[in-house]
Amino acid sequence: MVAAEIPDIVVGRLPLYLRALTQMASEGKLITSSQELGSRLGISPAQIRKDLSQFGEFGKQGTGYNIGFLAEQLRSILHVDQVWDVALVGVGDLGRAVAHYAGFLERGFRISALYDNDPAKIGTRIADLVIQDSAELVTDLRRRGISVTMLAVPATEAQAIADRLVEAGVKFILCYAPTSVRVPETVRVQYIDPVVHLQRMTYYRR
Amino acid sequence: MVAAEIPDIVVGRLPLYLRALTQMASEGKLITSSQELGSRLGISPAQIRKDLSQFGEFGKQGTGYNIGFLAEQLRSILHVDQVWDVALVGVGDLGRAVAHYAGFLERGFRISALYDNDPAKIGTRIADLVIQDSAELVTDLRRRGISVTMLAVPATEAQAIADRLVEAGVKFILCYAPTSVRVPETVRVQYIDPVVHLQRMTYYRR
DNA sequence: TAGATTGTTAATCGATTAACAATC
DNA sequence: TAGATTGTTAATCGATTAACAATC
């Protein structure tokens, strides 16, 4: 049961499987198949079986997968059978919306710290959290042992803040700023830039 | 000069190239190389050259790429040398933040219609736009010829709204709802779900 | 049992990289 | 010219799919 080297691209699909399974469970379904899951997600059944088989044997021939059991396994694999404390840096319009979003907790994350560098915002509250001064970022995150952060600052500030996050020992950064940041290999970054997604589509203008 | 079949994954990188080039231009740089571009983006120089060569010869041996020229070419390839009207459906916290975001226009998109089904919101304004009733979605989008939309409604409503968008002739949907939607093959969907990105990272917990 | 679906293998398909001639 | 970097080819690497024995 030694963890083999799982391709990044496979890991990337696991959260989609988990999300679909959770949805099925909420619809009262108990069992599904690679066929059904695949048709919901637009992924081939063979690929789903292959992906899952990297981690174990979760299904039953002739029957399919127990939705609750498979979801539980995926939560464990993705390490979201626990709740991660997340710090959000940058409380502009987007940061505010993210801070208010209620959907994190049930999927393994809890926003538990907010930072901004605007004196007018520091000390005010959003969703029960006091906005703290970004100047305290490094000592504070380090002290609290927070390793997951979301970056919702302007693109021009993203690299500087990312450097501070790295300094604070942060391991995972979800970057909403429309720019790439450079970090050591020990730190992982994921990006969300709506314009990138839009441009990926308009290429296919007919 | 017949458009060859370009892999999706290549198309997906073009907006990143464009974003980095635009940033370089704003820094006053005039020339770059696949080496430099690659190191900013964490992509190999060979891959960048290969990707670009699918569309033409944009560089000069020994010199590299003219940043302004290459950016212009990419805008043309991605069809963002024009401005696309975008409709945003769902004006909750996230939709509001998206509507206020000033960064769309210079990258080829303009939010020009807002929809919600909450009577308390309909008729009010956000960023100079009057929120319209979702009930008018189909006729309205069709009349205005809008083909790009952003979907910021709850997951439970996403499929129903997506069906209406398809009915209205929409071709591109950027889905912020944490769910997959089924649409005909003629319609493209891109997804933004922050939790999916977070879970992709926490898998690598050490 | 008969029907269905998994887990897995082998084959296919596609993407990335290394290397280098061309040339600015 | 000498140095640098492109565009492109061929080789390598990796991912997806088809097919089917196993088995519930």
PDB file of C-alpha atoms in Angstrom, chain A residues 108-201:
ATOM      1  CA  GLY A 108     -12.772  20.763   4.090  1.00  0.00           C
ATOM      2  CA  PHE A 109     -11.846  24.411   4.481  1.00  0.00           C
ATOM      3  CA  ARG A 110     -12.581  27.179   6.934  1.00  0.00           C
ATOM      4  CA  ILE A 111     -11.531  30.754   6.408  1.00  0.00           C
ATOM      5  CA  SER A 112     -10.091  31.677   9.750  1.00  0.00           C
ATOM      6  CA  ALA A 113      -8.009  34.768   9.104  1.00  0.00           C
ATOM      7  CA  LEU A 114      -8.368  37.869   6.935  1.00  0.00           C
ATOM      8  CA  TYR A 115      -5.640  40.329   6.017  1.00  0.00           C
ATOM      9  CA  ASP A 116      -5.569  43.648   4.219  1.00  0.00           C
ATOM     10  CA  ASN A 117      -3.247  46.624   4.119  1.00  0.00           C
ATOM     11  CA  ASP A 118      -5.962  49.289   3.996  1.00  0.00           C
ATOM     12  CA  PRO A 119      -6.091  51.130   7.360  1.00  0.00           C
ATOM     13  CA  ALA A 120      -9.774  51.820   6.766  1.00  0.00           C
ATOM     14  CA  LYS A 121     -10.471  48.082   6.679  1.00  0.00           C
ATOM     15  CA  ILE A 122      -8.144  46.851   9.384  1.00  0.00           C
ATOM     16  CA  GLY A 123     -10.050  46.174  12.569  1.00  0.00           C
ATOM     17  CA  THR A 124     -13.440  45.892  10.871  1.00  0.00           C
ATOM     18  CA  ARG A 125     -15.259  42.585  10.680  1.00  0.00           C
ATOM     19  CA  ILE A 126     -16.411  40.333   7.893  1.00  0.00           C
ATOM     20  CA  ALA A 127     -18.335  37.202   8.674  1.00  0.00           C
ATOM     21  CA  ASP A 128     -17.213  37.214  12.309  1.00  0.00           C
ATOM     22  CA  LEU A 129     -13.561  37.701  11.457  1.00  0.00           C
ATOM     23  CA  VAL A 130     -11.575  40.818  12.222  1.00  0.00           C
ATOM     24  CA  ILE A 131      -9.499  42.054   9.312  1.00  0.00           C
ATOM     25  CA  GLN A 132      -5.870  42.144  10.356  1.00  0.00           C
ATOM     26  CA  ASP A 133      -2.962  44.201   9.133  1.00  0.00           C
ATOM     27  CA  SER A 134      -0.988  42.512   6.353  1.00  0.00           C
ATOM     28  CA  ALA A 135       2.113  43.699   8.156  1.00  0.00           C
ATOM     29  CA  GLU A 136       1.461  40.987  10.736  1.00  0.00           C
ATOM     30  CA  LEU A 137       1.145  38.303   8.092  1.00  0.00           C
ATOM     31  CA  VAL A 138       4.397  36.464   8.559  1.00  0.00           C
ATOM     32  CA  THR A 139       4.527  36.226  12.338  1.00  0.00           C
ATOM     33  CA  ASP A 140       0.837  35.596  12.605  1.00  0.00           C
ATOM     34  CA  LEU A 141       0.554  32.803  10.040  1.00  0.00           C
ATOM     35  CA  ARG A 142       3.665  31.170  11.357  1.00  0.00           C
ATOM     36  CA  ARG A 143       2.374  31.278  14.924  1.00  0.00           C
ATOM     37  CA  ARG A 144      -0.981  29.847  13.905  1.00  0.00           C
ATOM     38  CA  GLY A 145       0.559  27.201  11.677  1.00  0.00           C
ATOM     39  CA  ILE A 146      -1.657  28.065   8.745  1.00  0.00           C
ATOM     40  CA  SER A 147      -0.502  26.398   5.538  1.00  0.00           C
ATOM     41  CA  VAL A 148      -3.338  27.202   3.122  1.00  0.00           C
ATOM     42  CA  THR A 149      -3.982  30.702   1.824  1.00  0.00           C
ATOM     43  CA  MET A 150      -6.051  32.492  -0.757  1.00  0.00           C
ATOM     44  CA  LEU A 151      -4.560  35.511  -2.436  1.00  0.00           C
ATOM     45  CA  ALA A 152      -7.081  38.129  -3.563  1.00  0.00           C
ATOM     46  CA  VAL A 153      -4.852  41.178  -3.919  1.00  0.00           C
ATOM     47  CA  PRO A 154      -4.143  43.228  -7.059  1.00  0.00           C
ATOM     48  CA  ALA A 155      -1.796  41.599  -9.566  1.00  0.00           C
ATOM     49  CA  THR A 156       0.836  44.216  -8.837  1.00  0.00           C
ATOM     50  CA  GLU A 157       1.071  43.119  -5.214  1.00  0.00           C
ATOM     51  CA  ALA A 158       0.722  39.385  -5.662  1.00  0.00           C
ATOM     52  CA  GLN A 159       4.413  38.496  -5.911  1.00  0.00           C
ATOM     53  CA  ALA A 160       5.384  40.550  -2.869  1.00  0.00           C
ATOM     54  CA  ILE A 161       2.645  38.980  -0.768  1.00  0.00           C
ATOM     55  CA  ALA A 162       3.449  35.511  -2.072  1.00  0.00           C
ATOM     56  CA  ASP A 163       7.044  36.005  -0.959  1.00  0.00           C
ATOM     57  CA  ARG A 164       5.787  36.802   2.526  1.00  0.00           C
ATOM     58  CA  LEU A 165       3.513  33.769   2.548  1.00  0.00           C
ATOM     59  CA  VAL A 166       6.438  31.559   1.632  1.00  0.00           C
ATOM     60  CA  GLU A 167       8.433  33.174   4.400  1.00  0.00           C
ATOM     61  CA  ALA A 168       5.608  32.346   6.792  1.00  0.00           C
ATOM     62  CA  GLY A 169       5.823  28.672   5.863  1.00  0.00           C
ATOM     63  CA  VAL A 170       2.628  28.542   3.824  1.00  0.00           C
ATOM     64  CA  LYS A 171       2.494  25.470   1.548  1.00  0.00           C
ATOM     65  CA  PHE A 172      -0.558  26.051  -0.635  1.00  0.00           C
ATOM     66  CA  ILE A 173      -1.629  29.261  -2.345  1.00  0.00           C
ATOM     67  CA  LEU A 174      -4.805  29.782  -4.312  1.00  0.00           C
ATOM     68  CA  CYS A 175      -4.074  32.856  -6.390  1.00  0.00           C
ATOM     69  CA  TYR A 176      -6.989  34.968  -7.594  1.00  0.00           C
ATOM     70  CA  ALA A 177      -4.654  37.679  -8.855  1.00  0.00           C
ATOM     71  CA  PRO A 178      -4.324  37.619 -12.660  1.00  0.00           C
ATOM     72  CA  THR A 179      -0.604  36.974 -12.666  1.00  0.00           C
ATOM     73  CA  SER A 180       1.871  34.143 -12.167  1.00  0.00           C
ATOM     74  CA  VAL A 181       3.894  34.137  -8.990  1.00  0.00           C
ATOM     75  CA  ARG A 182       7.242  32.497  -8.454  1.00  0.00           C
ATOM     76  CA  VAL A 183       7.607  30.334  -5.372  1.00  0.00           C
ATOM     77  CA  PRO A 184       9.967  27.550  -4.261  1.00  0.00           C
ATOM     78  CA  GLU A 185       9.174  24.033  -5.424  1.00  0.00           C
ATOM     79  CA  THR A 186       8.004  23.123  -1.950  1.00  0.00           C
ATOM     80  CA  VAL A 187       5.043  25.466  -2.314  1.00  0.00           C
ATOM     81  CA  ARG A 188       2.091  24.747  -4.584  1.00  0.00           C
ATOM     82  CA  VAL A 189       0.089  27.419  -6.346  1.00  0.00           C
ATOM     83  CA  GLN A 190      -3.227  27.157  -8.147  1.00  0.00           C
ATOM     84  CA  TYR A 191      -4.666  29.986 -10.193  1.00  0.00           C
ATOM     85  CA  ILE A 192      -8.128  31.351 -10.797  1.00  0.00           C
ATOM     86  CA  ASP A 193      -8.390  33.953 -13.515  1.00  0.00           C
ATOM     87  CA  PRO A 194     -11.816  34.223 -15.120  1.00  0.00           C
ATOM     88  CA  VAL A 195     -10.452  36.031 -18.155  1.00  0.00           C
ATOM     89  CA  VAL A 196      -8.114  33.152 -18.920  1.00  0.00           C
ATOM     90  CA  HIS A 197     -11.131  30.850 -18.963  1.00  0.00           C
ATOM     91  CA  LEU A 198     -13.108  33.195 -21.160  1.00  0.00           C
ATOM     92  CA  GLN A 199     -10.261  33.523 -23.631  1.00  0.00           C
ATOM     93  CA  ARG A 200      -9.900  29.754 -23.781  1.00  0.00           C
ATOM     94  CA  MET A 201     -13.441  29.698 -25.058  1.00  0.00           C
TER      95      MET A 201
END
